[in-house]
Amino acid sequence: MVKITTESLSNGIILGISFVNLLWAFYLYDALIRIKVIFELLAKFFKSVAIVFVLTIKFIPQIIAIYRETKELNKFRIYEESKKFSQRIKETMALTEVVLNKSIANFMNVADALTLKGYEQRQQKIGKTDFKTSDWAILSTVLISIIINLILVILKIGKINFGSANLSIQTDIKIWIIMILDSLLILLPLITGGWAYLWWKYYVSKTTVSNTTTVKDFR
C-alpha cells in the first residue's frame, strides 16, 4: 500500500523551491551585471577580489586586443621580413613599446573607474538602486522560499514512505494546499517565460522598428 502523505508531497515542493531559487539566482546575477551594481559591491566590500575581477574582464583583454591590432598594423609598415636575430629583437621591442604606450592610457581609464567605484574611500555609500514592483515581488519570493527551505530542513520534512504495490490515495486540505503550491512552482518558470515571450511578440516587436534577426524570428 502506497500512501501519499504530507511529507511525500513536501519533497516535491522542496525540489520546486530549489529550482525556483536557481532561476532567481540567474535572474539576479543578470540584473546585477546590467546595472553594474556588482562592481560597486565588490569595490566597497571585497577590494582584493574586485581588482582581480576588474583587471580580468576589463584591462587584460584590452591589452591582448591592442597587441594583436598593433602587430597586424606593423605588417603593413614592414616591406621585407628580416631574418636577423638582432633585427627581430628590435622589432619586438618597438612593438612592445607601442603596446605599453597604448595600454597605459587604458590602465588610467580603469584606474579612474576604480576611483569612482570607491577605491579611495571617496564613495561612502553604494549607488542607489530603484526597485520596481516586480523586483520587490521577486525578492519577497526568494526570501520566502529560503525561509521555507530552512523550516523544512530543521523539521526534517520531506520523507517519502513506500508500501506495497496497492495504491490508496488519501487527501485532506493540507495535501491539496501543497499540491497547488507544487503546481505553481513547477509552472512558474513557464508562465514567466511565456509572458515575456508574448509581451515581446505582440508589443515590443511591433513597436520597435528593427530588422535584426532576433526581431524577425520573434515576429
JSON list of C-alpha atoms in Angstrom, two decimals:
[
{"chain": "A", "resi": 1, "resn": "MET", "atom": "CA", "xyz": [0.00, 0.00, 0.00]},
{"chain": "A", "resi": 2, "resn": "VAL", "atom": "CA", "xyz": [1.35, 3.36, -1.03]},
{"chain": "A", "resi": 3, "resn": "LYS", "atom": "CA", "xyz": [0.08, 6.26, 0.99]},
{"chain": "A", "resi": 4, "resn": "ILE", "atom": "CA", "xyz": [0.51, 9.78, -0.30]},
{"chain": "A", "resi": 5, "resn": "THR", "atom": "CA", "xyz": [1.32, 11.84, 2.76]},
{"chain": "A", "resi": 6, "resn": "THR", "atom": "CA", "xyz": [2.08, 15.43, 3.51]},
{"chain": "A", "resi": 7, "resn": "GLU", "atom": "CA", "xyz": [5.75, 14.51, 3.81]},
{"chain": "A", "resi": 8, "resn": "SER", "atom": "CA", "xyz": [5.86, 12.93, 0.35]},
{"chain": "A", "resi": 9, "resn": "LEU", "atom": "CA", "xyz": [4.33, 15.98, -1.30]},
{"chain": "A", "resi": 10, "resn": "SER", "atom": "CA", "xyz": [6.61, 18.25, 0.72]},
{"chain": "A", "resi": 11, "resn": "ASN", "atom": "CA", "xyz": [9.52, 16.52, -1.00]},
{"chain": "A", "resi": 12, "resn": "GLY", "atom": "CA", "xyz": [8.14, 17.76, -4.31]},
{"chain": "A", "resi": 13, "resn": "ILE", "atom": "CA", "xyz": [7.80, 21.31, -3.06]},
{"chain": "A", "resi": 14, "resn": "ILE", "atom": "CA", "xyz": [11.43, 21.19, -1.90]},
{"chain": "A", "resi": 15, "resn": "LEU", "atom": "CA", "xyz": [12.52, 20.34, -5.45]},
{"chain": "A", "resi": 16, "resn": "GLY", "atom": "CA", "xyz": [10.29, 23.07, -6.84]},
{"chain": "A", "resi": 17, "resn": "ILE", "atom": "CA", "xyz": [11.65, 25.70, -4.47]},
{"chain": "A", "resi": 18, "resn": "SER", "atom": "CA", "xyz": [15.22, 24.64, -5.25]},
{"chain": "A", "resi": 19, "resn": "PHE", "atom": "CA", "xyz": [14.60, 25.04, -8.99]},
{"chain": "A", "resi": 20, "resn": "VAL", "atom": "CA", "xyz": [12.98, 28.44, -8.48]},
{"chain": "A", "resi": 21, "resn": "ASN", "atom": "CA", "xyz": [15.93, 29.52, -6.33]},
{"chain": "A", "resi": 22, "resn": "LEU", "atom": "CA", "xyz": [18.27, 28.61, -9.18]},
{"chain": "A", "resi": 23, "resn": "LEU", "atom": "CA", "xyz": [16.12, 30.56, -11.62]},
{"chain": "A", "resi": 24, "resn": "TRP", "atom": "CA", "xyz": [16.12, 33.64, -9.38]},
{"chain": "A", "resi": 25, "resn": "ALA", "atom": "CA", "xyz": [19.89, 33.33, -8.90]},
{"chain": "A", "resi": 26, "resn": "PHE", "atom": "CA", "xyz": [20.45, 33.66, -12.66]},
{"chain": "A", "resi": 27, "resn": "TYR", "atom": "CA", "xyz": [17.91, 36.50, -12.83]},
{"chain": "A", "resi": 28, "resn": "LEU", "atom": "CA", "xyz": [19.59, 38.44, -10.02]},
{"chain": "A", "resi": 29, "resn": "TYR", "atom": "CA", "xyz": [23.06, 37.86, -11.48]},
{"chain": "A", "resi": 30, "resn": "ASP", "atom": "CA", "xyz": [21.92, 39.18, -14.86]},
{"chain": "A", "resi": 31, "resn": "ALA", "atom": "CA", "xyz": [20.29, 42.20, -13.20]},
{"chain": "A", "resi": 32, "resn": "LEU", "atom": "CA", "xyz": [23.40, 42.99, -11.17]},
{"chain": "A", "resi": 33, "resn": "ILE", "atom": "CA", "xyz": [25.61, 42.80, -14.25]},
{"chain": "A", "resi": 34, "resn": "ARG", "atom": "CA", "xyz": [23.29, 45.01, -16.29]},
{"chain": "A", "resi": 35, "resn": "ILE", "atom": "CA", "xyz": [23.07, 47.82, -13.75]},
{"chain": "A", "resi": 36, "resn": "LYS", "atom": "CA", "xyz": [26.73, 47.44, -12.69]},
{"chain": "A", "resi": 37, "resn": "VAL", "atom": "CA", "xyz": [25.88, 47.14, -9.01]},
{"chain": "A", "resi": 38, "resn": "ILE", "atom": "CA", "xyz": [28.22, 44.17, -8.75]},
{"chain": "A", "resi": 39, "resn": "PHE", "atom": "CA", "xyz": [31.19, 46.46, -9.44]},
{"chain": "A", "resi": 40, "resn": "GLU", "atom": "CA", "xyz": [30.11, 48.79, -6.65]},
{"chain": "A", "resi": 41, "resn": "LEU", "atom": "CA", "xyz": [29.57, 45.91, -4.23]},
{"chain": "A", "resi": 42, "resn": "LEU", "atom": "CA", "xyz": [32.99, 44.43, -4.97]},
{"chain": "A", "resi": 43, "resn": "ALA", "atom": "CA", "xyz": [34.71, 47.80, -4.76]},
{"chain": "A", "resi": 44, "resn": "LYS", "atom": "CA", "xyz": [33.04, 48.53, -1.44]},
{"chain": "A", "resi": 45, "resn": "PHE", "atom": "CA", "xyz": [33.41, 45.25, 0.42]},
{"chain": "A", "resi": 46, "resn": "PHE", "atom": "CA", "xyz": [35.81, 42.95, -1.48]},
{"chain": "A", "resi": 47, "resn": "LYS", "atom": "CA", "xyz": [38.52, 45.16, -2.91]},
{"chain": "A", "resi": 48, "resn": "SER", "atom": "CA", "xyz": [41.13, 42.43, -3.28]},
{"chain": "A", "resi": 49, "resn": "VAL", "atom": "CA", "xyz": [38.67, 40.33, -5.27]},
{"chain": "A", "resi": 50, "resn": "ALA", "atom": "CA", "xyz": [37.40, 43.32, -7.21]},
{"chain": "A", "resi": 51, "resn": "ILE", "atom": "CA", "xyz": [40.81, 44.30, -8.55]},
{"chain": "A", "resi": 52, "resn": "VAL", "atom": "CA", "xyz": [41.33, 40.81, -9.98]},
{"chain": "A", "resi": 53, "resn": "PHE", "atom": "CA", "xyz": [37.78, 40.76, -11.33]},
{"chain": "A", "resi": 54, "resn": "VAL", "atom": "CA", "xyz": [38.05, 44.16, -13.00]},
{"chain": "A", "resi": 55, "resn": "LEU", "atom": "CA", "xyz": [41.51, 43.53, -14.45]},
{"chain": "A", "resi": 56, "resn": "THR", "atom": "CA", "xyz": [40.44, 40.15, -15.78]},
{"chain": "A", "resi": 57, "resn": "ILE", "atom": "CA", "xyz": [37.34, 41.32, -17.63]},
{"chain": "A", "resi": 58, "resn": "LYS", "atom": "CA", "xyz": [38.40, 44.87, -18.48]},
{"chain": "A", "resi": 59, "resn": "PHE", "atom": "CA", "xyz": [42.11, 45.52, -18.61]},
{"chain": "A", "resi": 60, "resn": "ILE", "atom": "CA", "xyz": [43.79, 42.27, -19.69]},
{"chain": "A", "resi": 61, "resn": "PRO", "atom": "CA", "xyz": [41.53, 41.65, -22.73]},
{"chain": "A", "resi": 62, "resn": "GLN", "atom": "CA", "xyz": [42.22, 45.21, -23.87]},
{"chain": "A", "resi": 63, "resn": "ILE", "atom": "CA", "xyz": [45.98, 44.63, -23.74]},
{"chain": "A", "resi": 64, "resn": "ILE", "atom": "CA", "xyz": [45.60, 41.46, -25.82]},
{"chain": "A", "resi": 65, "resn": "ALA", "atom": "CA", "xyz": [43.43, 43.30, -28.35]},
{"chain": "A", "resi": 66, "resn": "ILE", "atom": "CA", "xyz": [45.94, 46.18, -28.55]},
{"chain": "A", "resi": 67, "resn": "TYR", "atom": "CA", "xyz": [48.80, 43.74, -29.10]},
{"chain": "A", "resi": 68, "resn": "ARG", "atom": "CA", "xyz": [47.00, 41.95, -31.93]},
{"chain": "A", "resi": 69, "resn": "GLU", "atom": "CA", "xyz": [45.93, 45.17, -33.64]},
{"chain": "A", "resi": 70, "resn": "THR", "atom": "CA", "xyz": [49.41, 46.69, -33.40]},
{"chain": "A", "resi": 71, "resn": "LYS", "atom": "CA", "xyz": [51.02, 43.51, -34.69]},
{"chain": "A", "resi": 72, "resn": "GLU", "atom": "CA", "xyz": [48.69, 43.45, -37.70]},
{"chain": "A", "resi": 73, "resn": "LEU", "atom": "CA", "xyz": [49.34, 47.13, -38.44]},
{"chain": "A", "resi": 74, "resn": "ASN", "atom": "CA", "xyz": [53.10, 46.58, -38.34]},
{"chain": "A", "resi": 75, "resn": "LYS", "atom": "CA", "xyz": [52.79, 44.10, -41.18]},
{"chain": "A", "resi": 76, "resn": "PHE", "atom": "CA", "xyz": [51.87, 46.98, -43.48]},
{"chain": "A", "resi": 77, "resn": "ARG", "atom": "CA", "xyz": [54.87, 49.04, -42.35]},
{"chain": "A", "resi": 78, "resn": "ILE", "atom": "CA", "xyz": [57.49, 46.34, -42.86]},
{"chain": "A", "resi": 79, "resn": "TYR", "atom": "CA", "xyz": [58.28, 45.72, -46.50]},
{"chain": "A", "resi": 80, "resn": "GLU", "atom": "CA", "xyz": [60.66, 42.80, -46.01]},
{"chain": "A", "resi": 81, "resn": "GLU", "atom": "CA", "xyz": [60.70, 40.38, -43.13]},
{"chain": "A", "resi": 82, "resn": "SER", "atom": "CA", "xyz": [64.12, 40.41, -41.52]},
{"chain": "A", "resi": 83, "resn": "LYS", "atom": "CA", "xyz": [65.87, 37.12, -40.84]},
{"chain": "A", "resi": 84, "resn": "LYS", "atom": "CA", "xyz": [68.48, 38.57, -38.49]},
{"chain": "A", "resi": 85, "resn": "PHE", "atom": "CA", "xyz": [68.02, 37.83, -34.83]},
{"chain": "A", "resi": 86, "resn": "SER", "atom": "CA", "xyz": [69.05, 41.31, -33.70]},
{"chain": "A", "resi": 87, "resn": "GLN", "atom": "CA", "xyz": [66.61, 42.95, -36.11]},
{"chain": "A", "resi": 88, "resn": "ARG", "atom": "CA", "xyz": [63.78, 40.78, -34.84]},
{"chain": "A", "resi": 89, "resn": "ILE", "atom": "CA", "xyz": [64.59, 41.82, -31.28]},
{"chain": "A", "resi": 90, "resn": "LYS", "atom": "CA", "xyz": [64.41, 45.49, -32.29]},
{"chain": "A", "resi": 91, "resn": "GLU", "atom": "CA", "xyz": [61.06, 44.94, -33.99]},
{"chain": "A", "resi": 92, "resn": "THR", "atom": "CA", "xyz": [59.72, 43.12, -30.92]},
{"chain": "A", "resi": 93, "resn": "MET", "atom": "CA", "xyz": [60.92, 45.90, -28.62]},
{"chain": "A", "resi": 94, "resn": "ALA", "atom": "CA", "xyz": [59.30, 48.52, -30.84]},
{"chain": "A", "resi": 95, "resn": "LEU", "atom": "CA", "xyz": [56.05, 46.54, -30.81]},
{"chain": "A", "resi": 96, "resn": "THR", "atom": "CA", "xyz": [56.20, 46.21, -27.02]},
{"chain": "A", "resi": 97, "resn": "GLU", "atom": "CA", "xyz": [56.77, 49.95, -26.65]},
{"chain": "A", "resi": 98, "resn": "VAL", "atom": "CA", "xyz": [53.71, 50.77, -28.75]},
{"chain": "A", "resi": 99, "resn": "VAL", "atom": "CA", "xyz": [51.58, 48.27, -26.84]},
{"chain": "A", "resi": 100, "resn": "LEU", "atom": "CA", "xyz": [52.71, 49.63, -23.46]},
{"chain": "A", "resi": 101, "resn": "ASN", "atom": "CA", "xyz": [52.04, 53.23, -24.50]},
{"chain": "A", "resi": 102, "resn": "LYS", "atom": "CA", "xyz": [48.51, 52.34, -25.55]},
{"chain": "A", "resi": 103, "resn": "SER", "atom": "CA", "xyz": [47.96, 50.14, -22.51]},
{"chain": "A", "resi": 104, "resn": "ILE", "atom": "CA", "xyz": [48.91, 52.92, -20.10]},
{"chain": "A", "resi": 105, "resn": "ALA", "atom": "CA", "xyz": [46.05, 55.04, -21.43]},
{"chain": "A", "resi": 106, "resn": "ASN", "atom": "CA", "xyz": [43.63, 52.15, -20.92]},
{"chain": "A", "resi": 107, "resn": "PHE", "atom": "CA", "xyz": [45.04, 51.49, -17.47]},
{"chain": "A", "resi": 108, "resn": "MET", "atom": "CA", "xyz": [44.44, 55.12, -16.50]},
{"chain": "A", "resi": 109, "resn": "ASN", "atom": "CA", "xyz": [40.84, 54.77, -17.61]},
{"chain": "A", "resi": 110, "resn": "VAL", "atom": "CA", "xyz": [40.46, 51.66, -15.44]},
{"chain": "A", "resi": 111, "resn": "ALA", "atom": "CA", "xyz": [42.13, 53.46, -12.53]},
{"chain": "A", "resi": 112, "resn": "ASP", "atom": "CA", "xyz": [39.68, 56.34, -12.84]},
{"chain": "A", "resi": 113, "resn": "ALA", "atom": "CA", "xyz": [36.81, 53.86, -12.88]},
{"chain": "A", "resi": 114, "resn": "LEU", "atom": "CA", "xyz": [38.13, 52.17, -9.73]},
{"chain": "A", "resi": 115, "resn": "THR", "atom": "CA", "xyz": [38.44, 55.54, -8.03]},
{"chain": "A", "resi": 116, "resn": "LEU", "atom": "CA", "xyz": [34.83, 56.33, -8.87]},
{"chain": "A", "resi": 117, "resn": "LYS", "atom": "CA", "xyz": [33.81, 52.94, -7.51]},
{"chain": "A", "resi": 118, "resn": "GLY", "atom": "CA", "xyz": [35.21, 53.76, -4.09]},
{"chain": "A", "resi": 119, "resn": "TYR", "atom": "CA", "xyz": [38.81, 52.55, -4.01]},
{"chain": "A", "resi": 120, "resn": "GLU", "atom": "CA", "xyz": [40.00, 55.76, -2.36]},
{"chain": "A", "resi": 121, "resn": "GLN", "atom": "CA", "xyz": [37.11, 55.84, 0.13]},
{"chain": "A", "resi": 122, "resn": "ARG", "atom": "CA", "xyz": [35.59, 58.78, -1.70]},
{"chain": "A", "resi": 123, "resn": "GLN", "atom": "CA", "xyz": [32.35, 56.89, -2.10]},
{"chain": "A", "resi": 124, "resn": "GLN", "atom": "CA", "xyz": [30.70, 56.35, 1.27]},
{"chain": "A", "resi": 125, "resn": "LYS", "atom": "CA", "xyz": [27.51, 54.71, 0.05]},
{"chain": "A", "resi": 126, "resn": "ILE", "atom": "CA", "xyz": [26.67, 52.17, -2.57]},
{"chain": "A", "resi": 127, "resn": "GLY", "atom": "CA", "xyz": [24.85, 53.55, -5.60]},
{"chain": "A", "resi": 128, "resn": "LYS", "atom": "CA", "xyz": [21.10, 53.83, -5.24]},
{"chain": "A", "resi": 129, "resn": "THR", "atom": "CA", "xyz": [19.08, 51.11, -6.94]},
{"chain": "A", "resi": 130, "resn": "ASP", "atom": "CA", "xyz": [15.48, 51.72, -7.92]},
{"chain": "A", "resi": 131, "resn": "PHE", "atom": "CA", "xyz": [13.23, 48.73, -7.20]},
{"chain": "A", "resi": 132, "resn": "LYS", "atom": "CA", "xyz": [10.05, 48.23, -9.17]},
{"chain": "A", "resi": 133, "resn": "THR", "atom": "CA", "xyz": [7.02, 46.30, -8.02]},
{"chain": "A", "resi": 134, "resn": "SER", "atom": "CA", "xyz": [8.16, 43.19, -9.89]},
{"chain": "A", "resi": 135, "resn": "ASP", "atom": "CA", "xyz": [11.59, 43.41, -8.25]},
{"chain": "A", "resi": 136, "resn": "TRP", "atom": "CA", "xyz": [10.04, 43.54, -4.78]},
{"chain": "A", "resi": 137, "resn": "ALA", "atom": "CA", "xyz": [7.79, 40.59, -5.65]},
{"chain": "A", "resi": 138, "resn": "ILE", "atom": "CA", "xyz": [10.76, 38.54, -6.82]},
{"chain": "A", "resi": 139, "resn": "LEU", "atom": "CA", "xyz": [12.80, 39.49, -3.77]},
{"chain": "A", "resi": 140, "resn": "SER", "atom": "CA", "xyz": [9.92, 38.55, -1.46]},
{"chain": "A", "resi": 141, "resn": "THR", "atom": "CA", "xyz": [9.51, 35.21, -3.23]},
{"chain": "A", "resi": 142, "resn": "VAL", "atom": "CA", "xyz": [13.20, 34.44, -2.84]},
{"chain": "A", "resi": 143, "resn": "LEU", "atom": "CA", "xyz": [13.17, 35.29, 0.87]},
{"chain": "A", "resi": 144, "resn": "ILE", "atom": "CA", "xyz": [10.02, 33.25, 1.49]},
{"chain": "A", "resi": 145, "resn": "SER", "atom": "CA", "xyz": [11.47, 30.26, -0.36]},
{"chain": "A", "resi": 146, "resn": "ILE", "atom": "CA", "xyz": [14.68, 30.47, 1.69]},
{"chain": "A", "resi": 147, "resn": "ILE", "atom": "CA", "xyz": [12.68, 30.58, 4.93]},
{"chain": "A", "resi": 148, "resn": "ILE", "atom": "CA", "xyz": [10.59, 27.58, 3.83]},
{"chain": "A", "resi": 149, "resn": "ASN", "atom": "CA", "xyz": [13.78, 25.70, 2.94]},
{"chain": "A", "resi": 150, "resn": "LEU", "atom": "CA", "xyz": [15.21, 26.34, 6.39]},
{"chain": "A", "resi": 151, "resn": "ILE", "atom": "CA", "xyz": [11.99, 25.27, 8.12]},
{"chain": "A", "resi": 152, "resn": "LEU", "atom": "CA", "xyz": [11.82, 22.04, 6.11]},
{"chain": "A", "resi": 153, "resn": "VAL", "atom": "CA", "xyz": [15.45, 21.26, 6.91]},
{"chain": "A", "resi": 154, "resn": "ILE", "atom": "CA", "xyz": [15.06, 21.98, 10.63]},
{"chain": "A", "resi": 155, "resn": "LEU", "atom": "CA", "xyz": [11.84, 19.97, 10.94]},
{"chain": "A", "resi": 156, "resn": "LYS", "atom": "CA", "xyz": [13.27, 17.19, 8.72]},
{"chain": "A", "resi": 157, "resn": "ILE", "atom": "CA", "xyz": [10.22, 17.25, 6.47]},
{"chain": "A", "resi": 158, "resn": "GLY", "atom": "CA", "xyz": [10.36, 15.63, 3.04]},
{"chain": "A", "resi": 159, "resn": "LYS", "atom": "CA", "xyz": [10.49, 11.88, 3.72]},
{"chain": "A", "resi": 160, "resn": "ILE", "atom": "CA", "xyz": [8.60, 9.55, 1.37]},
{"chain": "A", "resi": 161, "resn": "ASN", "atom": "CA", "xyz": [7.00, 6.36, 2.75]},
{"chain": "A", "resi": 162, "resn": "PHE", "atom": "CA", "xyz": [6.52, 3.49, 0.26]},
{"chain": "A", "resi": 163, "resn": "GLY", "atom": "CA", "xyz": [4.46, 0.37, 0.93]},
{"chain": "A", "resi": 164, "resn": "SER", "atom": "CA", "xyz": [3.12, -2.43, -1.29]},
{"chain": "A", "resi": 165, "resn": "ALA", "atom": "CA", "xyz": [2.04, -2.17, -4.91]},
{"chain": "A", "resi": 166, "resn": "ASN", "atom": "CA", "xyz": [-1.53, -1.32, -3.93]},
{"chain": "A", "resi": 167, "resn": "LEU", "atom": "CA", "xyz": [-2.24, 2.38, -4.26]},
{"chain": "A", "resi": 168, "resn": "SER", "atom": "CA", "xyz": [-4.58, 4.15, -1.93]},
{"chain": "A", "resi": 169, "resn": "ILE", "atom": "CA", "xyz": [-4.77, 7.92, -2.24]},
{"chain": "A", "resi": 170, "resn": "GLN", "atom": "CA", "xyz": [-5.82, 9.76, 0.87]},
{"chain": "A", "resi": 171, "resn": "THR", "atom": "CA", "xyz": [-6.13, 13.51, 0.69]},
{"chain": "A", "resi": 172, "resn": "ASP", "atom": "CA", "xyz": [-7.01, 16.32, 3.02]},
{"chain": "A", "resi": 173, "resn": "ILE", "atom": "CA", "xyz": [-6.84, 20.10, 2.96]},
{"chain": "A", "resi": 174, "resn": "LYS", "atom": "CA", "xyz": [-3.12, 20.17, 3.76]},
{"chain": "A", "resi": 175, "resn": "ILE", "atom": "CA", "xyz": [-2.27, 17.85, 0.87]},
{"chain": "A", "resi": 176, "resn": "TRP", "atom": "CA", "xyz": [-4.36, 19.92, -1.56]},
{"chain": "A", "resi": 177, "resn": "ILE", "atom": "CA", "xyz": [-2.59, 23.10, -0.49]},
{"chain": "A", "resi": 178, "resn": "ILE", "atom": "CA", "xyz": [0.82, 21.52, -1.02]},
{"chain": "A", "resi": 179, "resn": "MET", "atom": "CA", "xyz": [-0.25, 20.10, -4.41]},
{"chain": "A", "resi": 180, "resn": "ILE", "atom": "CA", "xyz": [-1.36, 23.55, -5.55]},
{"chain": "A", "resi": 181, "resn": "LEU", "atom": "CA", "xyz": [1.92, 25.07, -4.39]},
{"chain": "A", "resi": 182, "resn": "ASP", "atom": "CA", "xyz": [3.83, 22.31, -6.22]},
{"chain": "A", "resi": 183, "resn": "SER", "atom": "CA", "xyz": [1.96, 23.02, -9.43]},
{"chain": "A", "resi": 184, "resn": "LEU", "atom": "CA", "xyz": [2.53, 26.77, -9.20]},
{"chain": "A", "resi": 185, "resn": "LEU", "atom": "CA", "xyz": [6.26, 26.37, -8.54]},
{"chain": "A", "resi": 186, "resn": "ILE", "atom": "CA", "xyz": [6.65, 23.95, -11.44]},
{"chain": "A", "resi": 187, "resn": "LEU", "atom": "CA", "xyz": [4.68, 26.13, -13.84]},
{"chain": "A", "resi": 188, "resn": "LEU", "atom": "CA", "xyz": [6.11, 29.45, -12.64]},
{"chain": "A", "resi": 189, "resn": "PRO", "atom": "CA", "xyz": [9.18, 29.46, -14.96]},
{"chain": "A", "resi": 190, "resn": "LEU", "atom": "CA", "xyz": [6.96, 28.52, -17.92]},
{"chain": "A", "resi": 191, "resn": "ILE", "atom": "CA", "xyz": [4.45, 31.23, -17.04]},
{"chain": "A", "resi": 192, "resn": "THR", "atom": "CA", "xyz": [7.19, 33.83, -16.61]},
{"chain": "A", "resi": 193, "resn": "GLY", "atom": "CA", "xyz": [8.95, 32.89, -19.84]},
{"chain": "A", "resi": 194, "resn": "GLY", "atom": "CA", "xyz": [5.69, 32.64, -21.77]},
{"chain": "A", "resi": 195, "resn": "TRP", "atom": "CA", "xyz": [4.53, 36.04, -20.56]},
{"chain": "A", "resi": 196, "resn": "ALA", "atom": "CA", "xyz": [7.86, 37.63, -21.57]},
{"chain": "A", "resi": 197, "resn": "TYR", "atom": "CA", "xyz": [7.69, 35.97, -24.99]},
{"chain": "A", "resi": 198, "resn": "LEU", "atom": "CA", "xyz": [4.11, 37.10, -25.63]},
{"chain": "A", "resi": 199, "resn": "TRP", "atom": "CA", "xyz": [4.93, 40.61, -24.44]},
{"chain": "A", "resi": 200, "resn": "TRP", "atom": "CA", "xyz": [7.85, 40.78, -26.88]},
{"chain": "A", "resi": 201, "resn": "LYS", "atom": "CA", "xyz": [5.98, 39.18, -29.77]},
{"chain": "A", "resi": 202, "resn": "TYR", "atom": "CA", "xyz": [2.81, 41.25, -29.63]},
{"chain": "A", "resi": 203, "resn": "TYR", "atom": "CA", "xyz": [4.11, 44.55, -28.26]},
{"chain": "A", "resi": 204, "resn": "VAL", "atom": "CA", "xyz": [7.84, 45.20, -28.41]},
{"chain": "A", "resi": 205, "resn": "SER", "atom": "CA", "xyz": [8.46, 43.59, -31.80]},
{"chain": "A", "resi": 206, "resn": "LYS", "atom": "CA", "xyz": [5.53, 45.54, -33.24]},
{"chain": "A", "resi": 207, "resn": "THR", "atom": "CA", "xyz": [6.53, 48.90, -31.82]},
{"chain": "A", "resi": 208, "resn": "THR", "atom": "CA", "xyz": [10.29, 48.56, -32.39]},
{"chain": "A", "resi": 209, "resn": "VAL", "atom": "CA", "xyz": [11.49, 49.36, -35.89]},
{"chain": "A", "resi": 210, "resn": "SER", "atom": "CA", "xyz": [14.26, 46.82, -36.35]},
{"chain": "A", "resi": 211, "resn": "ASN", "atom": "CA", "xyz": [15.28, 44.29, -38.98]},
{"chain": "A", "resi": 212, "resn": "THR", "atom": "CA", "xyz": [17.62, 42.28, -36.79]},
{"chain": "A", "resi": 213, "resn": "THR", "atom": "CA", "xyz": [17.49, 38.50, -36.94]},
{"chain": "A", "resi": 214, "resn": "THR", "atom": "CA", "xyz": [16.18, 38.25, -33.37]},
{"chain": "A", "resi": 215, "resn": "VAL", "atom": "CA", "xyz": [13.25, 40.56, -34.03]},
{"chain": "A", "resi": 216, "resn": "LYS", "atom": "CA", "xyz": [12.40, 38.77, -37.27]},
{"chain": "A", "resi": 217, "resn": "ASP", "atom": "CA", "xyz": [12.41, 35.39, -35.53]},
{"chain": "A", "resi": 218, "resn": "PHE", "atom": "CA", "xyz": [10.16, 36.61, -32.73]},
{"chain": "A", "resi": 219, "resn": "ARG", "atom": "CA", "xyz": [7.77, 38.19, -35.19]}
]
